[in-house]
Amino acid sequence: MSQYPEARFILSANAAAQFLPDTGREVAVAGRSNAGKSSAINVIVNRRQFARTSKTPGRTQLVNFFELAPGKRLVDLPGYGFAKVADKVRAHWGRLLQDYFESRESLAGLLLVVDVRRRLTAFDEQMLAFAEAVEIPVHVLLTKADKLKRGQAATALLEVEKALAGRASVQLFSALKRDGVEEARGTLNGFLET
Ligand SMILES: Nc1nc2c(ncn2[C@@H]2O[C@H](COP(=O)(O)OP(=O)(O)O)[C@@H](O)[C@H]2O)c(=O)[nH]1
Ligand SMILES: [Mg+2]
């Protein structure tokens, strides 16, 4: 059962003019492509349909708005493998994200999805900088934790905690094993409510 039974995809935006009205509260979810963002969103919201939506070709480079409940939104931000994209695409991405972070009064927090095996990348540092500039809290999901042995995962968590140096809270997560889901949901709900 989804705790957001009315959750639905609303629209994809390629420019600030297309963003939804800036009312209520919303939480953004970001992650380098292939980090496991779509899988994390599905498990946290408990709606398989969300995966299909974000796998729609073309939408991975757009800002995707979902309504979880009246006045509460989840926003799936575009991500990519940092080294692979052309400068033009990266410039557009940067502008779109900057417009998003700077314009949204309703933005209450950021969930940053990071592959636990990669630690923090340049992409993640950029997202942390965007969030810091507008003073919103960030929670890092170190996902695919099932791919590491327990001790390795614990070490990764400590290393990332140290690298974050208080800029964000952080937890281990596995969409596959459904580990850390309650903690992630608690953080999402906290961002949407406070
Ligand atoms: N083992 C494992 N694989 C995962 C996990 N989360 C995602 N994946 C896999 O990683 C790949 C990318 O996942 P996806 O959610 O599409 O990543 P996105 O590009 O960030 O949206 C897919 O093959 C997923 O099945 C996880 O927690 N554990
Ligand atoms: Mg995805």
PDB file of C-alpha atoms and ligand atoms in Angstrom:
ATOM      1  CA  MET A   1       0.000   0.000   0.000  1.00  0.00           C
ATOM      2  CA  SER A   2       1.339   3.397  -0.904  1.00  0.00           C
ATOM      3  CA  GLN A   3       1.248   6.021   1.813  1.00  0.00           C
ATOM      4  CA  TYR A   4       0.499   8.367  -1.076  1.00  0.00           C
ATOM      5  CA  PRO A   5      -2.328   6.500  -2.833  1.00  0.00           C
ATOM      6  CA  GLU A   6      -3.198   9.542  -4.903  1.00  0.00           C
ATOM      7  CA  ALA A   7       0.371  10.028  -6.162  1.00  0.00           C
ATOM      8  CA  ARG A   8       0.532  10.856  -9.848  1.00  0.00           C
ATOM      9  CA  PHE A   9       2.827  12.247 -12.500  1.00  0.00           C
ATOM     10  CA  ILE A  10       1.861  15.800 -13.472  1.00  0.00           C
ATOM     11  CA  LEU A  11       4.292  17.132 -16.074  1.00  0.00           C
ATOM     12  CA  SER A  12       7.846  17.364 -17.370  1.00  0.00           C
ATOM     13  CA  ALA A  13       9.460  20.779 -17.744  1.00  0.00           C
ATOM     14  CA  ASN A  14      12.346  21.791 -19.969  1.00  0.00           C
ATOM     15  CA  ALA A  15      12.324  25.441 -18.851  1.00  0.00           C
ATOM     16  CA  ALA A  16      11.367  27.442 -15.773  1.00  0.00           C
ATOM     17  CA  ALA A  17       8.265  28.793 -17.527  1.00  0.00           C
ATOM     18  CA  GLN A  18       6.832  25.258 -17.503  1.00  0.00           C
ATOM     19  CA  PHE A  19       7.324  24.607 -13.774  1.00  0.00           C
ATOM     20  CA  LEU A  20       4.157  23.962 -11.718  1.00  0.00           C
ATOM     21  CA  PRO A  21       2.757  26.819  -9.615  1.00  0.00           C
ATOM     22  CA  ASP A  22       5.102  27.431  -6.689  1.00  0.00           C
ATOM     23  CA  THR A  23       2.674  26.673  -3.847  1.00  0.00           C
ATOM     24  CA  GLY A  24       2.654  24.094  -1.059  1.00  0.00           C
ATOM     25  CA  ARG A  25       5.836  22.085  -0.481  1.00  0.00           C
ATOM     26  CA  GLU A  26       8.037  19.973  -2.699  1.00  0.00           C
ATOM     27  CA  VAL A  27      11.072  17.740  -2.304  1.00  0.00           C
ATOM     28  CA  ALA A  28      13.553  17.326  -5.138  1.00  0.00           C
ATOM     29  CA  VAL A  29      15.306  14.032  -5.874  1.00  0.00           C
ATOM     30  CA  ALA A  30      18.612  14.103  -7.727  1.00  0.00           C
ATOM     31  CA  GLY A  31      21.230  11.562  -8.713  1.00  0.00           C
ATOM     32  CA  ARG A  32      23.830  10.878 -11.324  1.00  0.00           C
ATOM     33  CA  SER A  33      22.352   8.724 -14.110  1.00  0.00           C
ATOM     34  CA  ASN A  34      22.307   5.050 -13.186  1.00  0.00           C
ATOM     35  CA  ALA A  35      22.864   5.845  -9.497  1.00  0.00           C
ATOM     36  CA  GLY A  36      19.499   4.227  -8.733  1.00  0.00           C
ATOM     37  CA  LYS A  37      17.259   7.301  -8.471  1.00  0.00           C
ATOM     38  CA  SER A  38      14.199   5.856 -10.230  1.00  0.00           C
ATOM     39  CA  SER A  39      14.441   2.650  -8.191  1.00  0.00           C
ATOM     40  CA  ALA A  40      14.740   4.631  -4.946  1.00  0.00           C
ATOM     41  CA  ILE A  41      11.737   6.829  -5.789  1.00  0.00           C
ATOM     42  CA  ASN A  42       9.624   3.766  -6.603  1.00  0.00           C
ATOM     43  CA  VAL A  43      10.426   2.020  -3.368  1.00  0.00           C
ATOM     44  CA  ILE A  44      10.017   5.117  -1.191  1.00  0.00           C
ATOM     45  CA  VAL A  45       6.696   6.092  -2.747  1.00  0.00           C
ATOM     46  CA  ASN A  46       5.793   2.409  -3.205  1.00  0.00           C
ATOM     47  CA  ARG A  47       4.415   2.936  -6.672  1.00  0.00           C
ATOM     48  CA  ARG A  48       5.822   0.862  -9.508  1.00  0.00           C
ATOM     49  CA  GLN A  49       4.219   3.191 -12.029  1.00  0.00           C
ATOM     50  CA  PHE A  50       6.711   5.913 -11.168  1.00  0.00           C
ATOM     51  CA  ALA A  51       9.573   3.862 -12.658  1.00  0.00           C
ATOM     52  CA  ARG A  52       7.880   3.583 -16.002  1.00  0.00           C
ATOM     53  CA  THR A  53       7.237   7.295 -16.030  1.00  0.00           C
ATOM     54  CA  SER A  54      10.833   8.229 -15.421  1.00  0.00           C
ATOM     55  CA  LYS A  55      12.086   5.674 -17.936  1.00  0.00           C
ATOM     56  CA  THR A  56      10.103   7.376 -20.704  1.00  0.00           C
ATOM     57  CA  PRO A  57      12.741   8.388 -23.270  1.00  0.00           C
ATOM     58  CA  GLY A  58      13.598  12.061 -23.101  1.00  0.00           C
ATOM     59  CA  ARG A  59      12.267  12.609 -19.593  1.00  0.00           C
ATOM     60  CA  THR A  60      15.608  11.883 -17.974  1.00  0.00           C
ATOM     61  CA  GLN A  61      16.795  15.350 -19.048  1.00  0.00           C
ATOM     62  CA  LEU A  62      13.664  17.116 -17.807  1.00  0.00           C
ATOM     63  CA  VAL A  63      12.356  18.294 -14.451  1.00  0.00           C
ATOM     64  CA  ASN A  64       9.530  15.837 -13.688  1.00  0.00           C
ATOM     65  CA  PHE A  65       6.798  16.932 -11.273  1.00  0.00           C
ATOM     66  CA  PHE A  66       4.743  14.401  -9.288  1.00  0.00           C
ATOM     67  CA  GLU A  67       1.921  15.203  -6.899  1.00  0.00           C
ATOM     68  CA  LEU A  68       2.048  12.974  -3.818  1.00  0.00           C
ATOM     69  CA  ALA A  69      -0.941  14.555  -2.089  1.00  0.00           C
ATOM     70  CA  PRO A  70      -2.621  17.960  -2.350  1.00  0.00           C
ATOM     71  CA  GLY A  71       0.086  20.614  -1.897  1.00  0.00           C
ATOM     72  CA  LYS A  72       2.880  18.010  -1.623  1.00  0.00           C
ATOM     73  CA  ARG A  73       5.124  17.244  -4.572  1.00  0.00           C
ATOM     74  CA  LEU A  74       8.124  15.135  -5.480  1.00  0.00           C
ATOM     75  CA  VAL A  75      10.338  16.541  -8.217  1.00  0.00           C
ATOM     76  CA  ASP A  76      12.585  14.187 -10.174  1.00  0.00           C
ATOM     77  CA  LEU A  77      15.535  16.273 -11.352  1.00  0.00           C
ATOM     78  CA  PRO A  78      17.577  15.444 -14.472  1.00  0.00           C
ATOM     79  CA  GLY A  79      20.902  13.658 -14.040  1.00  0.00           C
ATOM     80  CA  TYR A  80      23.605  12.215 -16.235  1.00  0.00           C
ATOM     81  CA  GLY A  81      27.003  10.587 -16.202  1.00  0.00           C
ATOM     82  CA  PHE A  82      29.103  13.699 -15.795  1.00  0.00           C
ATOM     83  CA  ALA A  83      31.914  12.944 -18.238  1.00  0.00           C
ATOM     84  CA  LYS A  84      29.749  11.742 -21.090  1.00  0.00           C
ATOM     85  CA  VAL A  85      27.636  14.723 -22.046  1.00  0.00           C
ATOM     86  CA  ALA A  86      28.375  17.493 -24.515  1.00  0.00           C
ATOM     87  CA  ASP A  87      29.141  20.963 -23.165  1.00  0.00           C
ATOM     88  CA  LYS A  88      25.914  22.316 -24.677  1.00  0.00           C
ATOM     89  CA  VAL A  89      23.803  19.748 -22.844  1.00  0.00           C
ATOM     90  CA  ARG A  90      25.666  20.353 -19.614  1.00  0.00           C
ATOM     91  CA  ALA A  91      25.177  24.111 -19.923  1.00  0.00           C
ATOM     92  CA  HIS A  92      21.428  23.653 -20.468  1.00  0.00           C
ATOM     93  CA  TRP A  93      21.280  21.249 -17.526  1.00  0.00           C
ATOM     94  CA  GLY A  94      23.105  23.712 -15.295  1.00  0.00           C
ATOM     95  CA  ARG A  95      20.805  26.580 -16.251  1.00  0.00           C
ATOM     96  CA  LEU A  96      17.648  24.494 -15.809  1.00  0.00           C
ATOM     97  CA  LEU A  97      18.803  23.314 -12.380  1.00  0.00           C
ATOM     98  CA  GLN A  98      19.903  26.767 -11.301  1.00  0.00           C
ATOM     99  CA  ASP A  99      16.535  28.198 -12.395  1.00  0.00           C
ATOM    100  CA  TYR A 100      14.814  25.408 -10.506  1.00  0.00           C
ATOM    101  CA  PHE A 101      16.707  25.851  -7.228  1.00  0.00           C
ATOM    102  CA  GLU A 102      16.612  29.651  -7.310  1.00  0.00           C
ATOM    103  CA  SER A 103      12.943  30.001  -8.208  1.00  0.00           C
ATOM    104  CA  ARG A 104      11.178  27.469  -5.991  1.00  0.00           C
ATOM    105  CA  GLU A 105       9.932  28.935  -2.714  1.00  0.00           C
ATOM    106  CA  SER A 106       8.143  25.622  -2.135  1.00  0.00           C
ATOM    107  CA  LEU A 107      11.388  23.625  -2.283  1.00  0.00           C
ATOM    108  CA  ALA A 108      11.743  22.146   1.205  1.00  0.00           C
ATOM    109  CA  GLY A 109      14.570  19.650   0.802  1.00  0.00           C
ATOM    110  CA  LEU A 110      16.726  17.555  -1.489  1.00  0.00           C
ATOM    111  CA  LEU A 111      17.160  13.789  -1.550  1.00  0.00           C
ATOM    112  CA  LEU A 112      20.471  13.023  -3.230  1.00  0.00           C
ATOM    113  CA  VAL A 113      20.833   9.464  -4.518  1.00  0.00           C
ATOM    114  CA  VAL A 114      24.447   8.251  -4.637  1.00  0.00           C
ATOM    115  CA  ASP A 115      25.799   4.843  -5.646  1.00  0.00           C
ATOM    116  CA  VAL A 116      27.504   3.681  -2.445  1.00  0.00           C
ATOM    117  CA  ARG A 117      30.402   2.227  -4.465  1.00  0.00           C
ATOM    118  CA  ARG A 118      31.207   5.563  -6.120  1.00  0.00           C
ATOM    119  CA  ARG A 119      31.048   7.812  -3.049  1.00  0.00           C
ATOM    120  CA  LEU A 120      30.466  11.516  -3.854  1.00  0.00           C
ATOM    121  CA  THR A 121      31.124  12.601  -7.440  1.00  0.00           C
ATOM    122  CA  ALA A 122      31.440  16.034  -9.089  1.00  0.00           C
ATOM    123  CA  PHE A 123      27.740  15.745  -9.929  1.00  0.00           C
ATOM    124  CA  ASP A 124      26.863  15.304  -6.262  1.00  0.00           C
ATOM    125  CA  GLU A 125      29.090  18.211  -5.210  1.00  0.00           C
ATOM    126  CA  GLN A 126      27.258  20.406  -7.737  1.00  0.00           C
ATOM    127  CA  MET A 127      23.891  19.372  -6.299  1.00  0.00           C
ATOM    128  CA  LEU A 128      25.116  20.060  -2.752  1.00  0.00           C
ATOM    129  CA  ALA A 129      26.233  23.514  -3.897  1.00  0.00           C
ATOM    130  CA  PHE A 130      22.818  24.271  -5.430  1.00  0.00           C
ATOM    131  CA  ALA A 131      21.080  23.225  -2.206  1.00  0.00           C
ATOM    132  CA  GLU A 132      23.506  25.149  -0.011  1.00  0.00           C
ATOM    133  CA  ALA A 133      22.978  28.325  -2.052  1.00  0.00           C
ATOM    134  CA  VAL A 134      19.256  28.285  -1.252  1.00  0.00           C
ATOM    135  CA  GLU A 135      19.701  26.906   2.264  1.00  0.00           C
ATOM    136  CA  ILE A 136      17.599  23.771   2.018  1.00  0.00           C
ATOM    137  CA  PRO A 137      18.429  20.557   3.899  1.00  0.00           C
ATOM    138  CA  VAL A 138      19.919  17.611   1.995  1.00  0.00           C
ATOM    139  CA  HIS A 139      19.632  13.913   2.779  1.00  0.00           C
ATOM    140  CA  VAL A 140      21.952  11.506   0.946  1.00  0.00           C
ATOM    141  CA  LEU A 141      20.809   7.975   0.120  1.00  0.00           C
ATOM    142  CA  LEU A 142      23.838   5.731  -0.346  1.00  0.00           C
ATOM    143  CA  THR A 143      22.052   3.235  -2.501  1.00  0.00           C
ATOM    144  CA  LYS A 144      22.896  -0.227  -3.858  1.00  0.00           C
ATOM    145  CA  ALA A 145      24.238  -0.993  -0.365  1.00  0.00           C
ATOM    146  CA  ASP A 146      23.372  -4.651  -1.091  1.00  0.00           C
ATOM    147  CA  LYS A 147      26.321  -4.670  -3.507  1.00  0.00           C
ATOM    148  CA  LEU A 148      28.797  -4.272  -0.644  1.00  0.00           C
ATOM    149  CA  LYS A 149      29.558  -6.468   2.335  1.00  0.00           C
ATOM    150  CA  ARG A 150      28.183  -5.101   5.591  1.00  0.00           C
ATOM    151  CA  GLY A 151      31.600  -3.896   6.791  1.00  0.00           C
ATOM    152  CA  GLN A 152      32.389  -2.219   3.469  1.00  0.00           C
ATOM    153  CA  ALA A 153      29.021  -0.476   3.505  1.00  0.00           C
ATOM    154  CA  ALA A 154      29.637   0.770   7.058  1.00  0.00           C
ATOM    155  CA  THR A 155      33.045   2.110   5.991  1.00  0.00           C
ATOM    156  CA  ALA A 156      31.498   3.863   2.968  1.00  0.00           C
ATOM    157  CA  LEU A 157      28.891   5.467   5.223  1.00  0.00           C
ATOM    158  CA  LEU A 158      31.588   6.807   7.564  1.00  0.00           C
ATOM    159  CA  GLU A 159      33.689   8.104   4.664  1.00  0.00           C
ATOM    160  CA  VAL A 160      30.785   9.922   3.057  1.00  0.00           C
ATOM    161  CA  GLU A 161      29.692  11.321   6.433  1.00  0.00           C
ATOM    162  CA  LYS A 162      33.200  12.705   6.841  1.00  0.00           C
ATOM    163  CA  ALA A 163      33.281  14.139   3.297  1.00  0.00           C
ATOM    164  CA  LEU A 164      29.898  15.796   3.818  1.00  0.00           C
ATOM    165  CA  ALA A 165      31.127  17.417   7.023  1.00  0.00           C
ATOM    166  CA  GLY A 166      27.639  18.310   8.201  1.00  0.00           C
ATOM    167  CA  ARG A 167      26.363  19.572   4.842  1.00  0.00           C
ATOM    168  CA  ALA A 168      23.821  16.743   4.667  1.00  0.00           C
ATOM    169  CA  SER A 169      22.490  13.791   6.601  1.00  0.00           C
ATOM    170  CA  VAL A 170      23.262  10.388   5.083  1.00  0.00           C
ATOM    171  CA  GLN A 171      22.072   6.778   5.261  1.00  0.00           C
ATOM    172  CA  LEU A 172      22.624   3.429   3.607  1.00  0.00           C
ATOM    173  CA  PHE A 173      19.845   2.344   1.244  1.00  0.00           C
ATOM    174  CA  SER A 174      18.966  -0.568  -1.005  1.00  0.00           C
ATOM    175  CA  ALA A 175      16.025  -0.476  -3.381  1.00  0.00           C
ATOM    176  CA  LEU A 176      16.639  -4.141  -4.147  1.00  0.00           C
ATOM    177  CA  LYS A 177      16.519  -5.313  -0.515  1.00  0.00           C
ATOM    178  CA  ARG A 178      14.195  -2.518   0.602  1.00  0.00           C
ATOM    179  CA  ASP A 179      16.761  -1.548   3.253  1.00  0.00           C
ATOM    180  CA  GLY A 180      16.584   1.928   4.738  1.00  0.00           C
ATOM    181  CA  VAL A 181      13.178   2.643   3.228  1.00  0.00           C
ATOM    182  CA  GLU A 182      11.498   3.723   6.466  1.00  0.00           C
ATOM    183  CA  GLU A 183      14.325   6.131   7.289  1.00  0.00           C
ATOM    184  CA  ALA A 184      14.161   7.619   3.780  1.00  0.00           C
ATOM    185  CA  ARG A 185      10.358   7.963   3.981  1.00  0.00           C
ATOM    186  CA  GLY A 186      10.655   9.596   7.379  1.00  0.00           C
ATOM    187  CA  THR A 187      13.051  12.179   5.959  1.00  0.00           C
ATOM    188  CA  LEU A 188      10.846  12.816   2.906  1.00  0.00           C
ATOM    189  CA  ASN A 189       7.786  13.287   5.121  1.00  0.00           C
ATOM    190  CA  GLY A 190       9.739  15.525   7.470  1.00  0.00           C
ATOM    191  CA  PHE A 191      10.807  17.764   4.577  1.00  0.00           C
ATOM    192  CA  LEU A 192       7.226  17.917   3.314  1.00  0.00           C
ATOM    193  CA  GLU A 193       5.716  18.714   6.684  1.00  0.00           C
ATOM    194  CA  THR A 194       7.992  21.065   8.590  1.00  0.00           C
TER     195      THR A 194
HETATM  196  N1  LIG B   1      21.707  -4.200  -6.627  1.00  0.00           N
HETATM  197  C1  LIG B   1      21.008  -3.079  -6.720  1.00  0.00           C
HETATM  198  N2  LIG B   1      20.759  -2.561  -7.951  1.00  0.00           N
HETATM  199  C2  LIG B   1      20.059  -1.398  -8.023  1.00  0.00           C
HETATM  200  C3  LIG B   1      19.578  -0.728  -6.862  1.00  0.00           C
HETATM  201  N3  LIG B   1      18.934   0.404  -7.256  1.00  0.00           N
HETATM  202  C4  LIG B   1      19.013   0.417  -8.606  1.00  0.00           C
HETATM  203  N4  LIG B   1      19.689  -0.651  -9.085  1.00  0.00           N
HETATM  204  C5  LIG B   1      19.978  -0.967 -10.498  1.00  0.00           C
HETATM  205  O1  LIG B   1      20.797   0.056 -11.043  1.00  0.00           O
HETATM  206  C6  LIG B   1      20.409   0.372 -12.385  1.00  0.00           C
HETATM  207  C7  LIG B   1      20.017   1.835 -12.481  1.00  0.00           C
HETATM  208  O2  LIG B   1      18.865   2.052 -11.683  1.00  0.00           O
HETATM  209  P1  LIG B   1      17.838   3.262 -11.971  1.00  0.00           P
HETATM  210  O3  LIG B   1      16.919   3.305 -10.809  1.00  0.00           O
HETATM  211  O4  LIG B   1      17.231   3.162 -13.331  1.00  0.00           O
HETATM  212  O5  LIG B   1      18.861   4.484 -11.931  1.00  0.00           O
HETATM  213  P2  LIG B   1      18.658   6.025 -12.346  1.00  0.00           P
HETATM  214  O6  LIG B   1      19.289   6.185 -13.696  1.00  0.00           O
HETATM  215  O7  LIG B   1      19.434   6.771 -11.299  1.00  0.00           O
HETATM  216  O8  LIG B   1      17.202   6.340 -12.318  1.00  0.00           O
HETATM  217  C8  LIG B   1      19.266  -0.587 -12.719  1.00  0.00           C
HETATM  218  O9  LIG B   1      19.790  -1.693 -13.380  1.00  0.00           O
HETATM  219  C9  LIG B   1      18.720  -0.969 -11.352  1.00  0.00           C
HETATM  220  O10 LIG B   1      18.105  -2.226 -11.341  1.00  0.00           O
HETATM  221  C10 LIG B   1      19.853  -1.324  -5.563  1.00  0.00           C
HETATM  222  O11 LIG B   1      19.492  -0.823  -4.494  1.00  0.00           O
HETATM  223  N5  LIG B   1      20.570  -2.486  -5.580  1.00  0.00           N
HETATM  224 MG    MG B   2      16.015   7.111 -13.776  1.00  0.00          MG
END
